[in-house]
mmCIF file of C-alpha atoms in Angstrom:
data_model
loop_
_atom_site.group_PDB
_atom_site.id
_atom_site.type_symbol
_atom_site.label_atom_id
_atom_site.label_comp_id
_atom_site.label_asym_id
_atom_site.label_seq_id
_atom_site.Cartn_x
_atom_site.Cartn_y
_atom_site.Cartn_z
ATOM 1 C CA UNK A 1 -8.915 14.039 -73.868
ATOM 2 C CA UNK A 2 -6.424 16.511 -76.012
ATOM 3 C CA UNK A 3 -5.214 18.421 -72.353
ATOM 4 C CA UNK A 4 -4.429 14.802 -71.114
ATOM 5 C CA UNK A 5 -2.103 13.507 -73.479
ATOM 6 C CA UNK A 6 -0.916 17.744 -72.958
ATOM 7 C CA UNK A 7 -0.381 17.327 -69.182
ATOM 8 C CA UNK A 8 1.353 13.469 -70.026
ATOM 9 C CA UNK A 9 3.767 14.970 -72.545
ATOM 10 C CA UNK A 10 4.702 17.941 -70.161
ATOM 11 C CA UNK A 11 5.311 15.837 -67.253
ATOM 12 C CA UNK A 12 7.834 13.148 -69.032
ATOM 13 C CA UNK A 13 9.631 16.126 -70.544
ATOM 14 C CA UNK A 14 10.178 17.664 -67.310
ATOM 15 C CA UNK A 15 11.940 14.171 -65.733
ATOM 16 C CA UNK A 16 14.065 14.637 -69.160
ATOM 17 C CA UNK A 17 15.472 17.716 -67.599
ATOM 18 C CA UNK A 18 15.932 16.987 -64.560
ATOM 19 C CA UNK A 19 18.316 13.563 -65.706
ATOM 20 C CA UNK A 20 19.728 15.545 -67.758
ATOM 21 C CA UNK A 21 21.113 18.590 -65.794
ATOM 22 C CA UNK A 22 21.987 15.812 -63.094
ATOM 23 C CA UNK A 23 19.761 16.505 -60.412
ATOM 24 C CA UNK A 24 17.190 13.114 -59.404
ATOM 25 C CA UNK A 25 12.893 13.202 -59.370
ATOM 26 C CA UNK A 26 11.337 13.037 -56.270
ATOM 27 C CA UNK A 27 11.332 9.559 -54.670
ATOM 28 C CA UNK A 28 8.550 8.171 -53.420
ATOM 29 C CA UNK A 29 8.095 7.864 -49.181
ATOM 30 C CA UNK A 30 10.770 4.914 -48.106
ATOM 31 C CA UNK A 31 8.342 2.143 -46.267
ATOM 32 C CA UNK A 32 11.198 -0.469 -46.090
ATOM 33 C CA UNK A 33 13.776 1.624 -43.411
ATOM 34 C CA UNK A 34 10.137 2.718 -41.322
ATOM 35 C CA UNK A 35 8.814 -0.096 -40.922
ATOM 36 C CA UNK A 36 12.810 -1.713 -40.384
ATOM 37 C CA UNK A 37 12.167 1.147 -36.958
ATOM 38 C CA UNK A 38 9.776 0.450 -35.717
ATOM 39 C CA UNK A 39 10.224 -3.421 -35.542
ATOM 40 C CA UNK A 40 14.030 -2.615 -34.061
ATOM 41 C CA UNK A 41 11.155 -0.436 -31.671
ATOM 42 C CA UNK A 42 8.484 -3.564 -30.386
ATOM 43 C CA UNK A 43 11.666 -5.695 -29.471
ATOM 44 C CA UNK A 44 13.432 -3.453 -28.075
ATOM 45 C CA UNK A 45 10.329 -2.757 -25.697
ATOM 46 C CA UNK A 46 9.346 -6.690 -25.513
ATOM 47 C CA UNK A 47 13.108 -7.047 -23.785
ATOM 48 C CA UNK A 48 12.760 -4.488 -22.095
ATOM 49 C CA UNK A 49 9.000 -5.811 -20.591
ATOM 50 C CA UNK A 50 9.993 -9.029 -19.995
ATOM 51 C CA UNK A 51 12.694 -8.541 -17.948
ATOM 52 C CA UNK A 52 11.383 -5.675 -15.684
ATOM 53 C CA UNK A 53 8.795 -8.503 -14.792
ATOM 54 C CA UNK A 54 11.734 -10.727 -14.688
ATOM 55 C CA UNK A 55 14.189 -8.796 -12.215
ATOM 56 C CA UNK A 56 12.372 -5.333 -10.589
ATOM 57 C CA UNK A 57 10.392 -2.906 -11.626
ATOM 58 C CA UNK A 58 12.969 0.102 -9.419
ATOM 59 C CA UNK A 59 15.949 -2.063 -12.186
ATOM 60 C CA UNK A 60 17.299 -2.616 -9.414
ATOM 61 C CA UNK A 61 19.319 -5.896 -10.035
ATOM 62 C CA UNK A 62 17.503 -9.346 -8.356
ATOM 63 C CA UNK A 63 20.081 -10.145 -5.017
ATOM 64 C CA UNK A 64 19.936 -13.680 -5.414
ATOM 65 C CA UNK A 65 17.492 -16.637 -6.643
ATOM 66 C CA UNK A 66 13.516 -15.964 -7.061
ATOM 67 C CA UNK A 67 11.803 -17.446 -3.992
ATOM 68 C CA UNK A 68 9.180 -16.855 -2.653
ATOM 69 C CA UNK A 69 8.269 -16.881 1.524
ATOM 70 C CA UNK A 70 4.399 -17.139 2.894
ATOM 71 C CA UNK A 71 3.930 -14.456 4.966
ATOM 72 C CA UNK A 72 0.339 -15.472 8.083
ATOM 73 C CA UNK A 73 -1.469 -12.369 9.533
ATOM 74 C CA UNK A 74 -4.727 -12.598 11.628
ATOM 75 C CA UNK A 75 -6.226 -9.690 10.478
ATOM 76 C CA UNK A 76 -7.054 -7.763 8.075
ATOM 77 C CA UNK A 77 -4.744 -5.287 5.806
ATOM 78 C CA UNK A 78 -6.814 -2.898 5.848
ATOM 79 C CA UNK A 79 -8.033 -0.542 9.087
ATOM 80 C CA UNK A 80 -5.095 -2.797 11.145
ATOM 81 C CA UNK A 81 -1.288 -1.163 11.996
ATOM 82 C CA UNK A 82 -0.024 -4.606 11.673
ATOM 83 C CA UNK A 83 -1.497 -4.430 7.795
ATOM 84 C CA UNK A 84 -0.697 -1.701 6.996
ATOM 85 C CA UNK A 85 3.209 -2.879 8.298
ATOM 86 C CA UNK A 86 2.814 -5.395 6.944
ATOM 87 C CA UNK A 87 2.777 -4.631 3.338
ATOM 88 C CA UNK A 88 5.220 -1.942 3.453
ATOM 89 C CA UNK A 89 7.897 -4.306 4.251
ATOM 90 C CA UNK A 90 6.348 -6.876 1.569
ATOM 91 C CA UNK A 91 6.902 -3.163 -1.052
ATOM 92 C CA UNK A 92 11.236 -2.882 0.654
ATOM 93 C CA UNK A 93 11.610 -6.630 0.842
ATOM 94 C CA UNK A 94 10.560 -6.876 -2.852
ATOM 95 C CA UNK A 95 11.874 -3.834 -3.722
ATOM 96 C CA UNK A 96 15.580 -3.773 -2.751
ATOM 97 C CA UNK A 97 15.601 -7.421 -3.661
ATOM 98 C CA UNK A 98 15.220 -6.741 -6.349
ATOM 99 C CA UNK A 99 12.036 -9.623 -7.453
ATOM 100 C CA UNK A 100 14.425 -11.923 -5.809
ATOM 101 C CA UNK A 101 12.209 -12.026 -2.611
ATOM 102 C CA UNK A 102 8.305 -11.627 -2.645
ATOM 103 C CA UNK A 103 6.057 -12.138 0.647
ATOM 104 C CA UNK A 104 2.999 -13.371 0.018
ATOM 105 C CA UNK A 105 0.829 -11.623 2.932
ATOM 106 C CA UNK A 106 -2.025 -14.055 3.361
ATOM 107 C CA UNK A 107 -4.557 -12.144 5.792
ATOM 108 C CA UNK A 108 -7.361 -12.635 7.648
ATOM 109 C CA UNK A 109 -7.081 -15.324 9.647
ATOM 110 C CA UNK A 110 -6.600 -17.515 6.209
ATOM 111 C CA UNK A 111 -4.026 -20.362 8.065
ATOM 112 C CA UNK A 112 -5.003 -20.334 11.458
ATOM 113 C CA UNK A 113 -4.662 -17.969 14.422
ATOM 114 C CA UNK A 114 -1.346 -17.788 15.547
ATOM 115 C CA UNK A 115 -1.612 -20.482 17.914
ATOM 116 C CA UNK A 116 -2.162 -22.439 15.382
ATOM 117 C CA UNK A 117 0.157 -20.342 12.837
ATOM 118 C CA UNK A 118 3.476 -20.909 15.095
ATOM 119 C CA UNK A 119 2.690 -24.539 15.482
ATOM 120 C CA UNK A 120 2.768 -24.947 11.836
ATOM 121 C CA UNK A 121 5.905 -23.107 11.271
ATOM 122 C CA UNK A 122 7.362 -24.819 14.363
ATOM 123 C CA UNK A 123 6.642 -28.601 13.273
ATOM 124 C CA UNK A 124 8.259 -27.634 9.295
ATOM 125 C CA UNK A 125 7.932 -28.575 5.826
ATOM 126 C CA UNK A 126 7.215 -24.224 4.758
ATOM 127 C CA UNK A 127 3.965 -23.784 3.756
ATOM 128 C CA UNK A 128 4.580 -20.684 6.662
ATOM 129 C CA UNK A 129 7.651 -19.096 6.230
ATOM 130 C CA UNK A 130 7.169 -15.827 8.258
ATOM 131 C CA UNK A 131 4.468 -14.566 10.526
ATOM 132 C CA UNK A 132 3.407 -11.237 12.335
ATOM 133 C CA UNK A 133 2.558 -12.012 15.868
ATOM 134 C CA UNK A 134 1.904 -10.772 20.099
ATOM 135 C CA UNK A 135 4.624 -10.993 21.721
ATOM 136 C CA UNK A 136 2.715 -13.301 24.047
ATOM 137 C CA UNK A 137 1.822 -15.020 21.658
ATOM 138 C CA UNK A 138 5.407 -16.810 22.052
ATOM 139 C CA UNK A 139 5.099 -18.297 26.487
ATOM 140 C CA UNK A 140 3.352 -21.159 25.748
ATOM 141 C CA UNK A 141 5.998 -21.015 22.932
ATOM 142 C CA UNK A 142 9.380 -21.553 25.287
ATOM 143 C CA UNK A 143 8.759 -17.500 24.710
ATOM 144 C CA UNK A 144 9.931 -16.072 29.021
ATOM 145 C CA UNK A 145 11.786 -13.183 27.538
ATOM 146 C CA UNK A 146 8.936 -12.396 25.467
ATOM 147 C CA UNK A 147 6.180 -13.150 27.783
ATOM 148 C CA UNK A 148 7.284 -10.451 29.819
ATOM 149 C CA UNK A 149 6.325 -7.260 26.986
ATOM 150 C CA UNK A 150 2.553 -8.502 27.495
ATOM 151 C CA UNK A 151 3.111 -8.540 31.219
ATOM 152 C CA UNK A 152 0.072 -5.830 32.494
ATOM 153 C CA UNK A 153 0.816 -2.194 32.680
ATOM 154 C CA UNK A 154 4.598 -2.612 31.775
ATOM 155 C CA UNK A 155 4.956 -0.424 29.463
ATOM 156 C CA UNK A 156 3.655 3.689 30.630
ATOM 157 C CA UNK A 157 3.747 4.536 27.028
ATOM 158 C CA UNK A 158 4.669 4.292 23.518
ATOM 159 C CA UNK A 159 7.877 6.348 23.874
ATOM 160 C CA UNK A 160 8.655 3.264 26.823
ATOM 161 C CA UNK A 161 7.425 0.492 24.399
ATOM 162 C CA UNK A 162 10.122 2.076 22.077
ATOM 163 C CA UNK A 163 12.457 2.844 24.090
ATOM 164 C CA UNK A 164 12.764 -0.293 24.942
ATOM 165 C CA UNK A 165 12.683 -1.172 20.751
ATOM 166 C CA UNK A 166 15.313 0.393 20.023
ATOM 167 C CA UNK A 167 17.514 -2.038 22.747
ATOM 168 C CA UNK A 168 20.125 -3.483 22.579
ATOM 169 C CA UNK A 169 17.492 -6.067 25.141
ATOM 170 C CA UNK A 170 15.604 -5.584 22.618
ATOM 171 C CA UNK A 171 17.499 -7.937 19.788
ATOM 172 C CA UNK A 172 17.982 -10.093 22.957
ATOM 173 C CA UNK A 173 14.609 -11.406 22.993
ATOM 174 C CA UNK A 174 14.184 -11.644 19.791
ATOM 175 C CA UNK A 175 16.900 -14.062 18.915
ATOM 176 C CA UNK A 176 15.294 -15.974 22.278
ATOM 177 C CA UNK A 177 13.407 -18.573 20.243
ATOM 178 C CA UNK A 178 16.351 -19.472 17.783
ATOM 179 C CA UNK A 179 18.637 -20.344 20.721
ATOM 180 C CA UNK A 180 16.414 -22.153 21.521
ATOM 181 C CA UNK A 181 16.149 -24.657 19.496
ATOM 182 C CA UNK A 182 12.119 -24.266 18.619
ATOM 183 C CA UNK A 183 13.303 -22.765 15.261
ATOM 184 C CA UNK A 184 12.033 -19.101 14.449
ATOM 185 C CA UNK A 185 13.919 -16.481 14.302
ATOM 186 C CA UNK A 186 12.700 -12.545 15.192
ATOM 187 C CA UNK A 187 13.506 -9.603 12.704
ATOM 188 C CA UNK A 188 11.971 -7.019 14.008
ATOM 189 C CA UNK A 189 9.623 -5.514 16.838
ATOM 190 C CA UNK A 190 6.346 -2.877 16.021
ATOM 191 C CA UNK A 191 3.057 -2.751 18.222
ATOM 192 C CA UNK A 192 0.033 -2.662 18.102
ATOM 193 C CA UNK A 193 -1.692 0.137 20.366
ATOM 194 C CA UNK A 194 -3.271 0.104 23.935
ATOM 195 C CA UNK A 195 -4.749 -2.690 24.519
ATOM 196 C CA UNK A 196 -8.591 -2.073 26.537
ATOM 197 C CA UNK A 197 -11.743 -4.555 26.707
ATOM 198 C CA UNK A 198 -14.693 -4.759 24.987
ATOM 199 C CA UNK A 199 -17.956 -5.652 26.061
ATOM 200 C CA UNK A 200 -21.773 -6.740 24.226
ATOM 201 C CA UNK A 201 -23.876 -4.745 26.908
ATOM 202 C CA UNK A 202 -22.717 -0.923 27.956
ATOM 203 C CA UNK A 203 -20.692 -0.772 31.468
ATOM 204 C CA UNK A 204 -18.958 2.460 33.354
ATOM 205 C CA UNK A 205 -16.264 0.609 34.845
ATOM 206 C CA UNK A 206 -14.468 -2.022 36.147
ATOM 207 C CA UNK A 207 -16.377 -3.366 38.184
ATOM 208 C CA UNK A 208 -18.812 -4.334 36.235
ATOM 209 C CA UNK A 209 -16.031 -6.345 33.617
ATOM 210 C CA UNK A 210 -16.659 -8.982 37.084
ATOM 211 C CA UNK A 211 -18.504 -11.822 36.449
ATOM 212 C CA UNK A 212 -18.911 -11.653 33.013
ATOM 213 C CA UNK A 213 -16.918 -14.285 30.536
ATOM 214 C CA UNK A 214 -14.425 -12.895 28.761
ATOM 215 C CA UNK A 215 -12.502 -14.152 25.678
ATOM 216 C CA UNK A 216 -8.870 -14.667 26.279
ATOM 217 C CA UNK A 217 -5.908 -16.870 23.271
ATOM 218 C CA UNK A 218 -4.147 -20.238 25.336
ATOM 219 C CA UNK A 219 -2.204 -17.147 27.953
ATOM 220 C CA UNK A 220 -1.227 -17.312 31.067
ATOM 221 C CA UNK A 221 -1.215 -14.464 31.814
ATOM 222 C CA UNK A 222 -3.771 -12.710 29.649
ATOM 223 C CA UNK A 223 -6.153 -15.061 31.827
ATOM 224 C CA UNK A 224 -4.458 -14.841 34.845
ATOM 225 C CA UNK A 225 -5.236 -11.473 34.303
ATOM 226 C CA UNK A 226 -8.905 -11.233 33.343
ATOM 227 C CA UNK A 227 -9.350 -14.143 36.548
ATOM 228 C CA UNK A 228 -7.616 -10.880 38.179
ATOM 229 C CA UNK A 229 -11.085 -8.803 37.958
ATOM 230 C CA UNK A 230 -13.048 -11.179 38.798
ATOM 231 C CA UNK A 231 -14.497 -12.674 35.075
ATOM 232 C CA UNK A 232 -14.237 -15.962 33.892
ATOM 233 C CA UNK A 233 -12.020 -16.065 31.285
ATOM 234 C CA UNK A 234 -12.954 -18.451 27.353
ATOM 235 C CA UNK A 235 -10.759 -19.620 24.835
ATOM 236 C CA UNK A 236 -11.881 -18.530 21.416
ATOM 237 C CA UNK A 237 -9.808 -18.476 18.762
ATOM 238 C CA UNK A 238 -10.361 -14.489 16.834
ATOM 239 C CA UNK A 239 -10.862 -16.050 13.861
ATOM 240 C CA UNK A 240 -14.899 -17.371 16.166
ATOM 241 C CA UNK A 241 -14.274 -14.185 18.369
ATOM 242 C CA UNK A 242 -17.215 -12.519 15.460
ATOM 243 C CA UNK A 243 -19.752 -15.194 16.171
ATOM 244 C CA UNK A 244 -18.758 -15.222 19.787
ATOM 245 C CA UNK A 245 -20.403 -11.993 21.003
ATOM 246 C CA UNK A 246 -23.145 -12.342 18.455
ATOM 247 C CA UNK A 247 -23.882 -15.239 20.319
ATOM 248 C CA UNK A 248 -23.091 -14.998 23.646
ATOM 249 C CA UNK A 249 -19.920 -17.436 24.277
ATOM 250 C CA UNK A 250 -18.703 -14.556 24.913
ATOM 251 C CA UNK A 251 -19.885 -11.098 26.953
ATOM 252 C CA UNK A 252 -17.001 -8.995 25.799
ATOM 253 C CA UNK A 253 -13.106 -9.494 24.529
ATOM 254 C CA UNK A 254 -10.317 -7.528 23.748
ATOM 255 C CA UNK A 255 -8.215 -5.649 21.318
ATOM 256 C CA UNK A 256 -6.015 -2.678 20.365
ATOM 257 C CA UNK A 257 -8.762 0.071 19.075
ATOM 258 C CA UNK A 258 -7.344 -0.481 15.750
ATOM 259 C CA UNK A 259 -8.056 -4.535 15.323
ATOM 260 C CA UNK A 260 -11.430 -4.279 17.975
ATOM 261 C CA UNK A 261 -12.347 -1.101 14.494
ATOM 262 C CA UNK A 262 -11.225 -3.946 11.260
ATOM 263 C CA UNK A 263 -13.351 -6.774 12.395
ATOM 264 C CA UNK A 264 -16.703 -4.687 12.899
ATOM 265 C CA UNK A 265 -16.402 -6.398 15.888
ATOM 266 C CA UNK A 266 -18.358 -3.193 17.611
ATOM 267 C CA UNK A 267 -21.465 -4.088 15.209
ATOM 268 C CA UNK A 268 -21.430 -6.663 18.129
ATOM 269 C CA UNK A 269 -20.005 -5.272 21.099
ATOM 270 C CA UNK A 270 -21.028 -1.425 21.259
ATOM 271 C CA UNK A 271 -18.811 -0.709 24.275
ATOM 272 C CA UNK A 272 -15.159 -0.231 25.367
ATOM 273 C CA UNK A 273 -13.413 0.994 28.166
ATOM 274 C CA UNK A 274 -10.248 2.445 27.687
ATOM 275 C CA UNK A 275 -8.350 1.407 30.478
ATOM 276 C CA UNK A 276 -5.062 0.284 28.073
ATOM 277 C CA UNK A 277 -3.419 -2.834 30.334
ATOM 278 C CA UNK A 278 -1.445 -4.126 27.806
ATOM 279 C CA UNK A 279 0.419 -2.677 24.665
ATOM 280 C CA UNK A 280 -0.134 -4.712 21.869
ATOM 281 C CA UNK A 281 3.691 -5.224 21.450
ATOM 282 C CA UNK A 282 4.417 -7.658 18.593
ATOM 283 C CA UNK A 283 7.255 -9.373 16.534
ATOM 284 C CA UNK A 284 7.623 -10.773 12.627
ATOM 285 C CA UNK A 285 8.780 -14.278 12.694
ATOM 286 C CA UNK A 286 10.726 -16.299 10.110
ATOM 287 C CA UNK A 287 10.983 -19.968 10.190
ATOM 288 C CA UNK A 288 15.441 -20.973 11.218
ATOM 289 C CA UNK A 289 14.701 -22.688 8.401
ATOM 290 C CA UNK A 290 13.322 -19.738 5.812
ATOM 291 C CA UNK A 291 16.057 -18.291 6.780
ATOM 292 C CA UNK A 292 18.489 -20.724 6.114
ATOM 293 C CA UNK A 293 17.492 -21.383 2.578
ATOM 294 C CA UNK A 294 18.187 -17.028 1.017
ATOM 295 C CA UNK A 295 21.762 -15.765 0.470
ATOM 296 C CA UNK A 296 23.665 -13.698 2.490
ATOM 297 C CA UNK A 297 22.633 -11.201 0.279
ATOM 298 C CA UNK A 298 18.762 -11.561 0.837
ATOM 299 C CA UNK A 299 19.201 -12.693 4.716
ATOM 300 C CA UNK A 300 20.929 -8.292 4.489
ATOM 301 C CA UNK A 301 17.599 -7.438 2.892
ATOM 302 C CA UNK A 302 15.314 -8.764 5.262
ATOM 303 C CA UNK A 303 17.358 -6.850 8.267
ATOM 304 C CA UNK A 304 17.272 -3.734 5.680
ATOM 305 C CA UNK A 305 13.377 -4.002 5.237
ATOM 306 C CA UNK A 306 13.012 -4.697 9.254
ATOM 307 C CA UNK A 307 14.118 -1.883 10.598
ATOM 308 C CA UNK A 308 12.291 0.157 7.622
ATOM 309 C CA UNK A 309 9.435 -1.558 8.798
ATOM 310 C CA UNK A 310 9.865 -0.728 12.498
ATOM 311 C CA UNK A 311 9.955 2.222 12.135
ATOM 312 C CA UNK A 312 7.132 2.510 9.454
ATOM 313 C CA UNK A 313 5.275 0.780 12.152
ATOM 314 C CA UNK A 314 5.945 3.441 14.269
ATOM 315 C CA UNK A 315 5.233 6.952 12.985
ATOM 316 C CA UNK A 316 1.666 5.437 11.649
ATOM 317 C CA UNK A 317 0.857 3.490 15.269
ATOM 318 C CA UNK A 318 0.138 6.727 17.018
ATOM 319 C CA UNK A 319 -1.679 8.983 14.566
ATOM 320 C CA UNK A 320 -4.048 6.064 13.100
ATOM 321 C CA UNK A 321 -5.533 4.845 16.599
ATOM 322 C CA UNK A 322 -6.051 8.096 17.378
ATOM 323 C CA UNK A 323 -8.398 8.630 13.501
ATOM 324 C CA UNK A 324 -9.650 5.672 14.675
ATOM 325 C CA UNK A 325 -11.407 6.408 18.094
ATOM 326 C CA UNK A 326 -12.578 9.622 16.654
ATOM 327 C CA UNK A 327 -14.769 7.619 13.786
ATOM 328 C CA UNK A 328 -15.733 5.190 16.517
ATOM 329 C CA UNK A 329 -17.070 7.905 19.138
ATOM 330 C CA UNK A 330 -19.016 9.397 15.887
ATOM 331 C CA UNK A 331 -19.887 6.772 14.715
ATOM 332 C CA UNK A 332 -22.024 5.448 18.195
ATOM 333 C CA UNK A 333 -19.892 3.780 19.904
ATOM 334 C CA UNK A 334 -19.752 3.526 23.963
ATOM 335 C CA UNK A 335 -16.232 5.192 24.290
ATOM 336 C CA UNK A 336 -15.166 4.973 28.713
ATOM 337 C CA UNK A 337 -12.558 6.311 29.626
ATOM 338 C CA UNK A 338 -10.254 5.444 32.727
ATOM 339 C CA UNK A 339 -9.287 8.617 35.291
ATOM 340 C CA UNK A 340 -7.809 6.274 37.556
ATOM 341 C CA UNK A 341 -5.551 3.256 36.542
ATOM 342 C CA UNK A 342 -4.316 2.220 40.270
ATOM 343 C CA UNK A 343 -7.870 0.233 40.676
ATOM 344 C CA UNK A 344 -7.225 -1.709 37.266
ATOM 345 C CA UNK A 345 -3.232 -2.469 38.705
ATOM 346 C CA UNK A 346 -4.230 -3.524 41.462
ATOM 347 C CA UNK A 347 -6.385 -5.960 40.657
ATOM 348 C CA UNK A 348 -3.125 -7.353 38.181
ATOM 349 C CA UNK A 349 -1.354 -7.575 41.484
ATOM 350 C CA UNK A 350 -0.747 -10.788 41.671
ATOM 351 C CA UNK A 351 -0.193 -12.082 37.346
ATOM 352 C CA UNK A 352 2.611 -8.723 37.266
ATOM 353 C CA UNK A 353 4.414 -11.030 39.787
ATOM 354 C CA UNK A 354 4.275 -14.719 39.051
ATOM 355 C CA UNK A 355 5.120 -13.754 35.594
ATOM 356 C CA UNK A 356 7.752 -11.986 36.626
ATOM 357 C CA UNK A 357 8.910 -13.831 39.460
ATOM 358 C CA UNK A 358 11.514 -15.906 37.616
ATOM 359 C CA UNK A 359 12.885 -12.480 35.806
ATOM 360 C CA UNK A 360 12.652 -10.451 37.693
ATOM 361 C CA UNK A 361 16.178 -8.513 37.777
ATOM 362 C CA UNK A 362 15.483 -8.369 33.367
ATOM 363 C CA UNK A 363 12.149 -7.623 34.079
ATOM 364 C CA UNK A 364 13.296 -4.796 35.775
ATOM 365 C CA UNK A 365 16.065 -3.056 33.272
ATOM 366 C CA UNK A 366 11.965 -2.799 31.084
ATOM 367 C CA UNK A 367 10.263 -0.769 33.809
ATOM 368 C CA UNK A 368 13.524 1.257 33.754
ATOM 369 C CA UNK A 369 13.347 2.742 30.372
ATOM 370 C CA UNK A 370 11.180 4.797 30.634
#
């Protein structure tokens, strides 16, 4: 007890001594300043997060008012060239617009087949603003120029197609439906690989397709090609094709390799013959209604993002297709090579002549681009 009293007296004496010498006694830590600093930091973080959510995580200033564009795609996003292209386009648009434009991709055909999507877009109402479509899909909507791109054996190589797709002629084709008053316009071109026939039962060559029920879309050029091969064209929606092959509604169909794999068609039609009858030229289109609702700066964003996505599509298409072909072979798919394409071309002569007779000079320009 005496020790505690002595210790207290010594401490008091030290404080008195320090005060007398003009010194200050040690103070307790100032928690008020620390708490104020923490609160300010928290406020700044909250405001920063809110700004990021309202705008764009890259820090780009928003370009125009906020708008969401619904983009239709009949194929899956994963594992397809068109799916990867759609994703690249979406990301670039949202980056360049500072988050003011959102691309809402509706994939796997949830909005219908390409013809259904086009009917909805042309009907107005704004439920679908954009879509990735096959060039031949415009044939029934006055797209006479675009129909030339799906004529069998027009493009002899990918380079041939891209010579067209990067030409002034391509821009003329993209604007054709707008100029015809159809109500849509093309933004950019891409491709999804050469299209090939695949069958439920094993085949060895072209002659084995004769008499088969082959799925087609509602397109006169594709129908004429199948008839030229001695087969029976049967219209089936893309979303119903798997079950149609499984149940015998059709015996065969045709798609690019990536779409063939991504839609699980090898499960029900494990034979594919690499005839490459057409290159799957695609367009991304937007309704005039949606286009006109954008500011000029936002329209520039879509144009620039379209150029980016088109180049991205060109870079990945061959590599993706080669990779998938090796995977199909490894999975036991019966892959039939075609050494001589001449018999296929001869079988399609009538449909080629019929499809190009009204635009012979224009078609020749495309052919000469190889």
